[in-house]
Short mmCIF file of C-alpha atoms in Angstrom, two decimals:
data_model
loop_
_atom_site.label_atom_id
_atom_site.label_comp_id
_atom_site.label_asym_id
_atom_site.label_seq_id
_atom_site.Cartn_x
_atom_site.Cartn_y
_atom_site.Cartn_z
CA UNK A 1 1.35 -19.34 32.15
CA UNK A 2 4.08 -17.54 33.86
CA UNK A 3 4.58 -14.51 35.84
CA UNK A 4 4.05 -11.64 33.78
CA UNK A 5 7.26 -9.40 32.85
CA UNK A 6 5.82 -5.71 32.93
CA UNK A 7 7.21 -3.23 30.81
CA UNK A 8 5.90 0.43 29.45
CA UNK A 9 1.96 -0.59 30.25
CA UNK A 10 2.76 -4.19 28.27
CA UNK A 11 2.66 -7.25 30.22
CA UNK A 12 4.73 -9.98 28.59
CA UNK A 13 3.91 -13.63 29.93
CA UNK A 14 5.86 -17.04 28.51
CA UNK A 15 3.86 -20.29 28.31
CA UNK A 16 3.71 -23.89 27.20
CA UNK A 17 1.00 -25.63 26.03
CA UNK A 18 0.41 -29.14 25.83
CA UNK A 19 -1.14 -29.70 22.12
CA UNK A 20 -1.40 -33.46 20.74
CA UNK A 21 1.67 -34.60 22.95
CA UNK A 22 3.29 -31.16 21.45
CA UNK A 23 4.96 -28.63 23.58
CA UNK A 24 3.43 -25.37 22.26
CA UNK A 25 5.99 -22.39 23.57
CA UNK A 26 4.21 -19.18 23.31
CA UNK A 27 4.06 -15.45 24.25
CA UNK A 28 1.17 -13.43 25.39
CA UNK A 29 0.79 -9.50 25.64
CA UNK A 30 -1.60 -7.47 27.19
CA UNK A 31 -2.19 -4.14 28.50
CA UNK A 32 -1.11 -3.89 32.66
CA UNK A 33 -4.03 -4.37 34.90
CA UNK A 34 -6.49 -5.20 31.74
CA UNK A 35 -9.71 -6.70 32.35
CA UNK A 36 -12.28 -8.17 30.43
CA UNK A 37 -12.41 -9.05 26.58
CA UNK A 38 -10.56 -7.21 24.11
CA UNK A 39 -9.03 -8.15 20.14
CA UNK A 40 -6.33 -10.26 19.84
CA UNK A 41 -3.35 -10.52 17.47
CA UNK A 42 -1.97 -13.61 16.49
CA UNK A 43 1.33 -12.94 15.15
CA UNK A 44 3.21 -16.02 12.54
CA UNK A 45 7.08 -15.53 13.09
CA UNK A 46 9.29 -16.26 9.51
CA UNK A 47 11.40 -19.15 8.86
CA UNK A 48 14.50 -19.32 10.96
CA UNK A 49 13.11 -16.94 13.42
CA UNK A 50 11.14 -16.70 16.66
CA UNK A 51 8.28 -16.02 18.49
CA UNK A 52 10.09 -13.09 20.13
CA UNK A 53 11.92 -11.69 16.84
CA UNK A 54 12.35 -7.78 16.88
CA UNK A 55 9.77 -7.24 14.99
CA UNK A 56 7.08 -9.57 16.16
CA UNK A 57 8.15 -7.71 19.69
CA UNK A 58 7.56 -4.38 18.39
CA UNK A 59 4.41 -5.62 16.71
CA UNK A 60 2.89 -6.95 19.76
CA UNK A 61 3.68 -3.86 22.24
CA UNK A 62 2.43 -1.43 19.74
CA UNK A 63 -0.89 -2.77 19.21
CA UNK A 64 -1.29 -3.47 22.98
CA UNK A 65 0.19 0.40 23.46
CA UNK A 66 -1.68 1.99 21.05
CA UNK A 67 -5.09 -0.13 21.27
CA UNK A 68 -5.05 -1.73 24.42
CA UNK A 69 -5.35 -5.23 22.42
CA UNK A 70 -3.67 -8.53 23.31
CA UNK A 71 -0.83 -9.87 21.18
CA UNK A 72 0.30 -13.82 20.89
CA UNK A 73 3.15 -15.40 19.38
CA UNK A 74 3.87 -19.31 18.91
CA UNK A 75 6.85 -20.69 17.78
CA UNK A 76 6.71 -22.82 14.95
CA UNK A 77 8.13 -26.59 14.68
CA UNK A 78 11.50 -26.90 15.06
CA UNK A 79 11.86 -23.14 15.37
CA UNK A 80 12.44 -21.11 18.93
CA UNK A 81 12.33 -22.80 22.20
CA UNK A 82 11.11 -26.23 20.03
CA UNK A 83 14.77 -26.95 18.76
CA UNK A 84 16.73 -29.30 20.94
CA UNK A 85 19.77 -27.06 20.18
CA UNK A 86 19.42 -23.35 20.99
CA UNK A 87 22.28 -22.44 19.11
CA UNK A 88 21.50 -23.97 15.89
CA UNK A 89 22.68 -21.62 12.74
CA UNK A 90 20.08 -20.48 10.26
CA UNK A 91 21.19 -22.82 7.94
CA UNK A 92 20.44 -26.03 9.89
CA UNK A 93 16.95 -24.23 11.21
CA UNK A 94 15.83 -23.44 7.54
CA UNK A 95 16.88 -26.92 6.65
CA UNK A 96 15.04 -28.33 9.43
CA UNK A 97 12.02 -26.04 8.48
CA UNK A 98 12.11 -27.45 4.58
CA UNK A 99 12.12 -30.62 5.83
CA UNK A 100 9.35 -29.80 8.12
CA UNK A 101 7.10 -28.26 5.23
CA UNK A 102 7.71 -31.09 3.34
CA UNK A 103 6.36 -33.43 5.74
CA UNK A 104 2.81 -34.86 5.54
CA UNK A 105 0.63 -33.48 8.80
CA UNK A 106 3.20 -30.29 8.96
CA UNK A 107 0.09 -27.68 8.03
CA UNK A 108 -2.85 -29.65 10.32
CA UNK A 109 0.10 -29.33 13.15
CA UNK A 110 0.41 -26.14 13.02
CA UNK A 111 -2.96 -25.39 12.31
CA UNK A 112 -3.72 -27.43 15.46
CA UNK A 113 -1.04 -25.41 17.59
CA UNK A 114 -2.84 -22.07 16.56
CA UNK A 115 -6.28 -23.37 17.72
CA UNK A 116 -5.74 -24.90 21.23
CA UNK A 117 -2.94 -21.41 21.98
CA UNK A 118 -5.99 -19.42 21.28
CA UNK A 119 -8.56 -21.39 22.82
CA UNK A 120 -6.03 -21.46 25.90
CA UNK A 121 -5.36 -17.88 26.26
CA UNK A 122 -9.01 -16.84 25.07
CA UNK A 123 -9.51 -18.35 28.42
CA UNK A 124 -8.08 -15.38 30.17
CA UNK A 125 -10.71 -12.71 31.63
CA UNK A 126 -8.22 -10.05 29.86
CA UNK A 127 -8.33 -11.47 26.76
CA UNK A 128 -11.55 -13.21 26.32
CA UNK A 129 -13.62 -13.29 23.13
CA UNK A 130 -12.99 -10.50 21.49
CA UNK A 131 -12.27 -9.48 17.76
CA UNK A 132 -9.50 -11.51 15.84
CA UNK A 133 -6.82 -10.35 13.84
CA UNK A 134 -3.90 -12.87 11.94
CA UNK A 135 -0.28 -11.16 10.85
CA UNK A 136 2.41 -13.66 9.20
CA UNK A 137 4.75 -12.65 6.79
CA UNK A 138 7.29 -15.66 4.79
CA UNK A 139 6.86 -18.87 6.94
CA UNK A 140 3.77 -16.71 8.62
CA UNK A 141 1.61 -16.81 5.63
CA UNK A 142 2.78 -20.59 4.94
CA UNK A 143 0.97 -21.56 8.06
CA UNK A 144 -0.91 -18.99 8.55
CA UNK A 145 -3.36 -18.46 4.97
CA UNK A 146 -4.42 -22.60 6.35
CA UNK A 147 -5.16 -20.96 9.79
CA UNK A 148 -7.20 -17.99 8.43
CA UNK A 149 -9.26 -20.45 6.00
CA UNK A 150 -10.77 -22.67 9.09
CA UNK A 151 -10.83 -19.83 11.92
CA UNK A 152 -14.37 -17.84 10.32
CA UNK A 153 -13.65 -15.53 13.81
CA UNK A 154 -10.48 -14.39 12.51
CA UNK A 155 -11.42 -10.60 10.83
CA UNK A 156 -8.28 -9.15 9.26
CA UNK A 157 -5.02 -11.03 8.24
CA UNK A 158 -2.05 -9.52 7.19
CA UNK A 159 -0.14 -11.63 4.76
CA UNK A 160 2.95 -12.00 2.00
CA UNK A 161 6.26 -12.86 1.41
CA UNK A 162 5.51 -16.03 0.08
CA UNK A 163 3.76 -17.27 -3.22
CA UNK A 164 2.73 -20.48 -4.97
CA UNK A 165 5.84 -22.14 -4.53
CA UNK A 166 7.23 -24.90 -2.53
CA UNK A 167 5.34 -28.06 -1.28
CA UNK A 168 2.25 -26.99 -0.16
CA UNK A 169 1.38 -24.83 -3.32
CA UNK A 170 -1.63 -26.78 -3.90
CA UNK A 171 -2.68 -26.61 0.15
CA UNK A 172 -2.34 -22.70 -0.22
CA UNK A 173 -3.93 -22.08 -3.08
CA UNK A 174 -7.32 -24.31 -1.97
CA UNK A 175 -6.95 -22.65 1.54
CA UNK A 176 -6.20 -18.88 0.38
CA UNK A 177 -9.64 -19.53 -1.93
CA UNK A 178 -11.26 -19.99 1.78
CA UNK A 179 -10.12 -16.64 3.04
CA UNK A 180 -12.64 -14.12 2.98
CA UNK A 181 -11.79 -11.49 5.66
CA UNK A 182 -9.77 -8.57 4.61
CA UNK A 183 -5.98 -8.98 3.37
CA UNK A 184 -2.91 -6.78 3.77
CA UNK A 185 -0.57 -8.51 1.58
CA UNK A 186 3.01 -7.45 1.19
CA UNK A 187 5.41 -8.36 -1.88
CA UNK A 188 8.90 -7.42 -1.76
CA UNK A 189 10.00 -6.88 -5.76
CA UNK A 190 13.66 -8.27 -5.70
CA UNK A 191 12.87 -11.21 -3.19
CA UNK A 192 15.66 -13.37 -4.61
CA UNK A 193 13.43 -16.59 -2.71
CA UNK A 194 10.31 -16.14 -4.22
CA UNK A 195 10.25 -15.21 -8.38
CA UNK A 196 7.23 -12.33 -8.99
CA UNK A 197 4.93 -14.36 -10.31
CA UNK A 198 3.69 -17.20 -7.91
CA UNK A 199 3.85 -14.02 -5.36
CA UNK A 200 0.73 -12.22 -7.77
CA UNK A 201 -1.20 -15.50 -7.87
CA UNK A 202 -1.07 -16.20 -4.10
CA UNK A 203 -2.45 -12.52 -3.91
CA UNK A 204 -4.35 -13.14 -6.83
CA UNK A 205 -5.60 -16.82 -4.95
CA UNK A 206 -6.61 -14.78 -1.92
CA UNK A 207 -10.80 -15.04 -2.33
CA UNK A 208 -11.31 -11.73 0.32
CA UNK A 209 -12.96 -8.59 -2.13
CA UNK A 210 -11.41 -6.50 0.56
CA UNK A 211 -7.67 -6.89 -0.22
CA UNK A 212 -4.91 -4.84 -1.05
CA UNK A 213 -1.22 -5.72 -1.95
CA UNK A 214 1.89 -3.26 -1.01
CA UNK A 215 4.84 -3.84 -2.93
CA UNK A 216 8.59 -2.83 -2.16
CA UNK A 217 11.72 -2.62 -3.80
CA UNK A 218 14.28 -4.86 -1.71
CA UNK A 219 14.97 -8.41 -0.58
CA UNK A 220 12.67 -10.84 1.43
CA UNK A 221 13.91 -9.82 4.44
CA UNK A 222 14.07 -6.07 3.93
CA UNK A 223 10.03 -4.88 4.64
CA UNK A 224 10.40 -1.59 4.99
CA UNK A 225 8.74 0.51 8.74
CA UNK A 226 6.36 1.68 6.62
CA UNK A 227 4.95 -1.40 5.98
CA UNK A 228 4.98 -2.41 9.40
CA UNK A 229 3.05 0.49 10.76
CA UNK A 230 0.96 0.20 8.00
CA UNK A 231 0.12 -3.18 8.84
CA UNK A 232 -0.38 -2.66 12.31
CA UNK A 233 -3.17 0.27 11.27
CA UNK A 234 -4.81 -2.20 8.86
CA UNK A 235 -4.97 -4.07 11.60
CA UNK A 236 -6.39 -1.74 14.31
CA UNK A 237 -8.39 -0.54 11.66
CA UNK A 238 -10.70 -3.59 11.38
CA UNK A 239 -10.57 -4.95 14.96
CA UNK A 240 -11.31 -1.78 17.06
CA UNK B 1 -5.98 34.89 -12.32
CA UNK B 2 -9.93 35.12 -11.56
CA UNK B 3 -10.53 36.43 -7.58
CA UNK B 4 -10.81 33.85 -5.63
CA UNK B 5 -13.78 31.87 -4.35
CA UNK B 6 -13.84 31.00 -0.67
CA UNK B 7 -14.92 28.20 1.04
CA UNK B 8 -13.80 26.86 4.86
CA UNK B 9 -10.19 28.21 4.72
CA UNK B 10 -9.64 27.20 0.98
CA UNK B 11 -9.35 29.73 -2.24
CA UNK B 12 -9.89 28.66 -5.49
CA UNK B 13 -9.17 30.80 -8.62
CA UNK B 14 -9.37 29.63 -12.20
CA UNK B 15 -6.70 31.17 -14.38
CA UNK B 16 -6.36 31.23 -18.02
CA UNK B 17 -2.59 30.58 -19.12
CA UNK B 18 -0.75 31.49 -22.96
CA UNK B 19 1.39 28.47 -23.09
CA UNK B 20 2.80 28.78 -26.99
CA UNK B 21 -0.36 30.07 -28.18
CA UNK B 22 -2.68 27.37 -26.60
CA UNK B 23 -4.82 28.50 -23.68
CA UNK B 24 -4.31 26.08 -20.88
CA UNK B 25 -7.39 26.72 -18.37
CA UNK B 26 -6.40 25.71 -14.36
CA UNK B 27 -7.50 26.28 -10.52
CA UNK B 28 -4.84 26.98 -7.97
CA UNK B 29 -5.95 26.07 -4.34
CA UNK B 30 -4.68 27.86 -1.24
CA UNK B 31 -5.15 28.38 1.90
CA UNK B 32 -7.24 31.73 2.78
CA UNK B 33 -4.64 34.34 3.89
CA UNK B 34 -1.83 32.65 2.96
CA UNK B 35 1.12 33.90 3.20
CA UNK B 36 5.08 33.21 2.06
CA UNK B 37 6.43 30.28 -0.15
CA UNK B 38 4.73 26.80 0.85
CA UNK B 39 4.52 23.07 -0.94
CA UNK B 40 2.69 22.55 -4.17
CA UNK B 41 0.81 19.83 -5.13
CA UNK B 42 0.10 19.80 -9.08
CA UNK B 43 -2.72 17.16 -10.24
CA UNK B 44 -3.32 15.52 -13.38
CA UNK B 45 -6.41 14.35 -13.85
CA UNK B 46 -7.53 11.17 -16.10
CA UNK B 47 -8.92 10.81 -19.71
CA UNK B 48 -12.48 12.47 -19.94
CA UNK B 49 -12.11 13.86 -16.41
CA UNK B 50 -11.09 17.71 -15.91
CA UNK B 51 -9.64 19.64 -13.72
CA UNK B 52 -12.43 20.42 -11.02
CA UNK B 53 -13.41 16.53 -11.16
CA UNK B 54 -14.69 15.36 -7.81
CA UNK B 55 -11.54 13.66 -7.28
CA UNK B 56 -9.25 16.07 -7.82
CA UNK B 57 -11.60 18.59 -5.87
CA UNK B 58 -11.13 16.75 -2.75
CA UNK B 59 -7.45 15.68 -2.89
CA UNK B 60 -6.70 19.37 -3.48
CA UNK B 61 -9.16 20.65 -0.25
CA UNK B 62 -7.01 18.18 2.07
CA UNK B 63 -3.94 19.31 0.87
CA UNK B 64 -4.90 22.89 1.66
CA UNK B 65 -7.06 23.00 4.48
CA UNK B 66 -4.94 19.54 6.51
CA UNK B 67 -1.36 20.71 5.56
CA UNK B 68 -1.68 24.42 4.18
CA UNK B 69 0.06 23.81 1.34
CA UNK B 70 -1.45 24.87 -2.35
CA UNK B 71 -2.71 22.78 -5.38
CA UNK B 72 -2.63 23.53 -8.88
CA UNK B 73 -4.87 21.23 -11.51
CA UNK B 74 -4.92 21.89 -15.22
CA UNK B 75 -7.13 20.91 -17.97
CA UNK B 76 -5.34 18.40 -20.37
CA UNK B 77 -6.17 19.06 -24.28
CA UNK B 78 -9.80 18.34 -25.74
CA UNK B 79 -10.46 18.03 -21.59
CA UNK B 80 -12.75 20.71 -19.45
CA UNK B 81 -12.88 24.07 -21.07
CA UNK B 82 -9.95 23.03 -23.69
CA UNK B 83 -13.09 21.37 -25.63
CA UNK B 84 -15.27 23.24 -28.18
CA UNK B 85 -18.15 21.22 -27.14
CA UNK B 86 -18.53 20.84 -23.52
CA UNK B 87 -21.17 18.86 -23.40
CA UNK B 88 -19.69 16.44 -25.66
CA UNK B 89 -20.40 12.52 -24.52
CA UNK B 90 -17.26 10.61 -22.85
CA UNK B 91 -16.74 8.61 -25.83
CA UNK B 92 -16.50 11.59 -27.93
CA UNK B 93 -14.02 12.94 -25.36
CA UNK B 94 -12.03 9.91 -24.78
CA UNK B 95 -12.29 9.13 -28.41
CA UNK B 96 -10.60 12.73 -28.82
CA UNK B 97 -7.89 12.07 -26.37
CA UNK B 98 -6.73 8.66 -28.04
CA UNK B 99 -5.98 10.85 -31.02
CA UNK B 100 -4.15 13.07 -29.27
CA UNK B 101 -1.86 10.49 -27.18
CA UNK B 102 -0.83 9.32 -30.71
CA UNK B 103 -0.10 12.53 -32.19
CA UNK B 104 3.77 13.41 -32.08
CA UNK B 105 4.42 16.34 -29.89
CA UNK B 106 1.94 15.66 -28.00
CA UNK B 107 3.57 14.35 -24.50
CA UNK B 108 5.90 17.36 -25.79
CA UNK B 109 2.92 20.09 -25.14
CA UNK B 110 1.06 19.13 -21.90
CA UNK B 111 4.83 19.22 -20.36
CA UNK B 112 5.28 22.66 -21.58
CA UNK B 113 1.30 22.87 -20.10
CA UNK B 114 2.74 21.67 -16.77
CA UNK B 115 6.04 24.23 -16.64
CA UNK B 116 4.71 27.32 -17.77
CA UNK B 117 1.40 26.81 -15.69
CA UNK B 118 3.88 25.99 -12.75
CA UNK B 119 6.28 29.13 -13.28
CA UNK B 120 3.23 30.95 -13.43
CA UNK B 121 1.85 30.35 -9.75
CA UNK B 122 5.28 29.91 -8.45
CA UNK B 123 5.18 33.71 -9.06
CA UNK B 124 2.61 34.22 -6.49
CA UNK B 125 3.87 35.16 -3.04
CA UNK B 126 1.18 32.77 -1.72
CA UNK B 127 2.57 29.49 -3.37
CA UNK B 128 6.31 30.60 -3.95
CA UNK B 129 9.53 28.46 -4.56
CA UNK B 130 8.56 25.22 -1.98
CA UNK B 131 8.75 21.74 -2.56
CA UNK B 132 6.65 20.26 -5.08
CA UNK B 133 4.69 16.93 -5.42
CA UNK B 134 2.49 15.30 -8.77
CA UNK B 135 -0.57 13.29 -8.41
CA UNK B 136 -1.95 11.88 -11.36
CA UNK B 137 -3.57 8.64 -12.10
CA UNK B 138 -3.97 7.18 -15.59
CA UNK B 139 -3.97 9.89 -18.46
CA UNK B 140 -2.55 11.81 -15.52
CA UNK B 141 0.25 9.33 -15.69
CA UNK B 142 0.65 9.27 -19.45
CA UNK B 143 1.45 12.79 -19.63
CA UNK B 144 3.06 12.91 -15.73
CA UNK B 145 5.98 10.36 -15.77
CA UNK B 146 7.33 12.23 -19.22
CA UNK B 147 6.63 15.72 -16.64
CA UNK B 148 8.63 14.47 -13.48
CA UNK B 149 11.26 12.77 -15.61
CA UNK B 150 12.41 16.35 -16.77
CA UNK B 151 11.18 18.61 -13.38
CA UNK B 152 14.25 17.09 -10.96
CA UNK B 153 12.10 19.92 -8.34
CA UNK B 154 9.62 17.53 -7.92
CA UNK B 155 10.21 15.77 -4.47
CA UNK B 156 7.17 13.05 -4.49
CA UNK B 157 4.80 11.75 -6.85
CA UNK B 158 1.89 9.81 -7.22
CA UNK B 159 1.07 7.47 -10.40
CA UNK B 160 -0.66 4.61 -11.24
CA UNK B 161 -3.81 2.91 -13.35
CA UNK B 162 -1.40 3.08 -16.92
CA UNK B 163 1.26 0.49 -17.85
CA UNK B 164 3.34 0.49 -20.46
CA UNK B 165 1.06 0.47 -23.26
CA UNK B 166 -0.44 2.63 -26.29
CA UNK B 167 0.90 5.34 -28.63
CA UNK B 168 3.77 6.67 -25.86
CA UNK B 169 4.76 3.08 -24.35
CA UNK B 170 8.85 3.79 -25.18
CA UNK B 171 8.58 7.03 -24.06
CA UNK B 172 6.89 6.11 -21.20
CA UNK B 173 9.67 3.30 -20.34
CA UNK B 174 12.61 6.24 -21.31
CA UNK B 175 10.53 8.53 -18.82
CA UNK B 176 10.44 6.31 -16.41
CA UNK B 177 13.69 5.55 -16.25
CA UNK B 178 14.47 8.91 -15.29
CA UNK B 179 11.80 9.38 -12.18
CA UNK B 180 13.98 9.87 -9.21
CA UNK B 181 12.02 10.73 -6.40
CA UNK B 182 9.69 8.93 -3.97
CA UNK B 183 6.92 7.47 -6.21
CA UNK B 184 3.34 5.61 -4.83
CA UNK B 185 1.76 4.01 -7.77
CA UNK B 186 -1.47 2.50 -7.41
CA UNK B 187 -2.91 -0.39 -9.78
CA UNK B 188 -6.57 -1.92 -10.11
CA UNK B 189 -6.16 -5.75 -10.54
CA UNK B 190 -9.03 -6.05 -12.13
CA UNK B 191 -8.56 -3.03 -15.25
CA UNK B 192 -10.46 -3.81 -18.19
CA UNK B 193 -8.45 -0.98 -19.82
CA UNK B 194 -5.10 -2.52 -18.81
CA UNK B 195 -3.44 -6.07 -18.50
CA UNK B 196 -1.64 -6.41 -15.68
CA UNK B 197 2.14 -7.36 -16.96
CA UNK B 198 2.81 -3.64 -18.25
CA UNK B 199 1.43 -1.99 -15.13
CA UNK B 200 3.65 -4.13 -12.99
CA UNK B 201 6.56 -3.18 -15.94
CA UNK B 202 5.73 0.60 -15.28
CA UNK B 203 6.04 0.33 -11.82
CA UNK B 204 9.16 -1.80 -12.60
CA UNK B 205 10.71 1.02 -14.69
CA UNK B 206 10.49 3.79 -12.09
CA UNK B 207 14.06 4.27 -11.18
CA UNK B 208 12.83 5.42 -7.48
CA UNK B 209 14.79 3.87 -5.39
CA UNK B 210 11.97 4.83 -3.05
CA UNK B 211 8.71 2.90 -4.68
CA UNK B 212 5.24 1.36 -3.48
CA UNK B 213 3.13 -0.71 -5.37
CA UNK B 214 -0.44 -0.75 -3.57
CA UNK B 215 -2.79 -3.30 -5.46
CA UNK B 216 -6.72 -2.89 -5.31
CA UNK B 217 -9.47 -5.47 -6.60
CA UNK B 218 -11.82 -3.78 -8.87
CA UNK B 219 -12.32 -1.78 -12.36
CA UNK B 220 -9.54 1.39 -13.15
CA UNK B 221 -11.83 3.67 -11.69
CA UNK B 222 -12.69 1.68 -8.62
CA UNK B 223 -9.44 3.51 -6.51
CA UNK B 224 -10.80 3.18 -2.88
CA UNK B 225 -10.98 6.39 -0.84
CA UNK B 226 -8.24 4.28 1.54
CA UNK B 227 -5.56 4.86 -1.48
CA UNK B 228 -6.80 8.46 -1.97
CA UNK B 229 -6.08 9.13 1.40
CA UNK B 230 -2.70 7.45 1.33
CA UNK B 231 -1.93 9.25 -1.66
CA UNK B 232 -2.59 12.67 0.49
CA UNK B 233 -0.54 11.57 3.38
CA UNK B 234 2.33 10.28 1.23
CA UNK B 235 2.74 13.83 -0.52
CA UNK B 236 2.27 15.36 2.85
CA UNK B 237 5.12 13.28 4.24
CA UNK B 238 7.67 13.92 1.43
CA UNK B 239 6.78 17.46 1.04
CA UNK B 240 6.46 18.95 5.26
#
């Protein structure tokens, strides 16, 4: 764990973890000068992004801001500060992440990476054991409905931009059966990835009774702040 | 316009309004004291409903007492004191209004209901020339798209729990196709009354540029107070 990085009441502190022979790269977030337990987010970055994406920065340092909770981001396989080549172009990243997803064991990896990070930095006085929340939009939700289906301590997962598509279809719709806590899911409408459809019946999949999906006009990409501070209430919401 | 009956900074008064010869019964909310032009919030309530539903009640006391502005809520036809027989059983009533949603002209009437009811209490000093929102859900929506299609003053609306289905369903889709302004529509997933494909078709047709979608598990009238409120605070955005 390194030194922390203060900024505006957030502390921001890099790490590596050791998982499986894996190097783990991952971000932590927590209120200056906290002490004892308090909830954590876990936040899923997309394909072709990073654990310290705009967004999943602004994420973290509001709900540490705002709710004095801790934030962590991982970066996923092949993704971040786990690609030999730093400079890679989002072309040959999503390729690499296809091929990834493809790839027998990809899921139970990642799966795996979630569990020991959180077990690691649930370690921490100032984090400790408190309530659990999951947010993962795109590649987020790929990994991330598997997560929320084996962690029971997770409480409140905010999910979308992705559907029953690609080559874990039948992985997320057995695992989005097994999620019972309650949903945010968000759909964007003219998502030129991911047809309408399979989007409804991952929502549909989803076995939680408290769930809700917000849809938007737009591409994948294009969530609008709304959303985002929406998400970030749901999520305060049910972990405070 | 009755006097008004007080209660914790809200004024209600029923009115009685000649529109063409039919008398179309409503309630205008405002703030006590109020004084000068200010937003108006017109609601449209659902099939066997009225205007002084619970509801439409409480939607109309947030808009007044958290954001001062005023509401307006009308009584559709063979609804609330535009029925002989009010004591009449909700199939009766509901029976009553599928009649009238297939009788030609009459989309045609309850918007002349809406305008003249509207030009009415826009002549009030206390409500005025400000911006103006629509809230209505279901049979509100039926008769609300056609409204907001042909009122461009209408800065923010609210619709949801209809598709494009029944006696109006190419009028609807024509309306639609005319909406303009900054539109929440809210849809049960689990409506008995309505499949889902022409819900997500209405919401499709909305020409907003500026749309949400916000999916619920449950029955049509299972709306959770969470969407009520965001319903309040969407108006309140558009229309501060």
């Amino acid at each position: 764990m390194g030194d922390p990085q203060e900024a505006d009441g957030v502390d921001e502190r890099r790490f590596d973890l050791d998982v499986e022979g894996r190097v783990v790269p991952g971000i932590l977030w927590t209120p200056t000068g906290a002490v004892g337990p308090r909830p954590l987010v876990l936040l899923g970055h997309g394909a072709t992004r990073h654990k310290r994406v705009d967004h999943i920065v602004a994420i973290a340092r509001q709900v540490v801001q705002n709710f004095e909770f801790a934030a962590m981001a991982i970066d996923a396989p092949f993704h971040g500060d786990r690609r030999p080549d730093p400079d890679a172009d989002e072309f040959t990243v999503f390729s690499d992440f296809l091929v990834e997803w493809s790839r027998q064991g990809s899921v139970e990896d990642m799966v795996a990476d979630w569990k020991a990070t959180l077990e690691a930095v649930r370690d921490l006085d100032e984090v400790g054991d408190g309530p659990l929340g999951y947010w993962g939009l795109s590649m987020g939700t790929i990994y991330g409905i598997p997560f929320v289906a084996t962690e029971p301590r997770v409480q409140a997962a905010v999910f979308g931009l992705m559907g029953l598509v690609g080559p874990t279809t039948e992985r997320l719709a057995t695992d989005a059966a097994g999620v019972n806590c309650p949903v945010a899911f968000i759909q964007q409408w003219d998502d030129s990835l991911l047809p309408r459809q399979p989007v409804l019946d991952l929502f549909d999949a989803l076995a939680s009774l408290d769930k809700r999906l917000h849809v938007h006009p737009g591409e994948h990409a294009a969530v609008p702040v709304e959303e985002l501070e929406y998400s970030v209430a749901f999520l305060a919401r049910h972990l405070m």
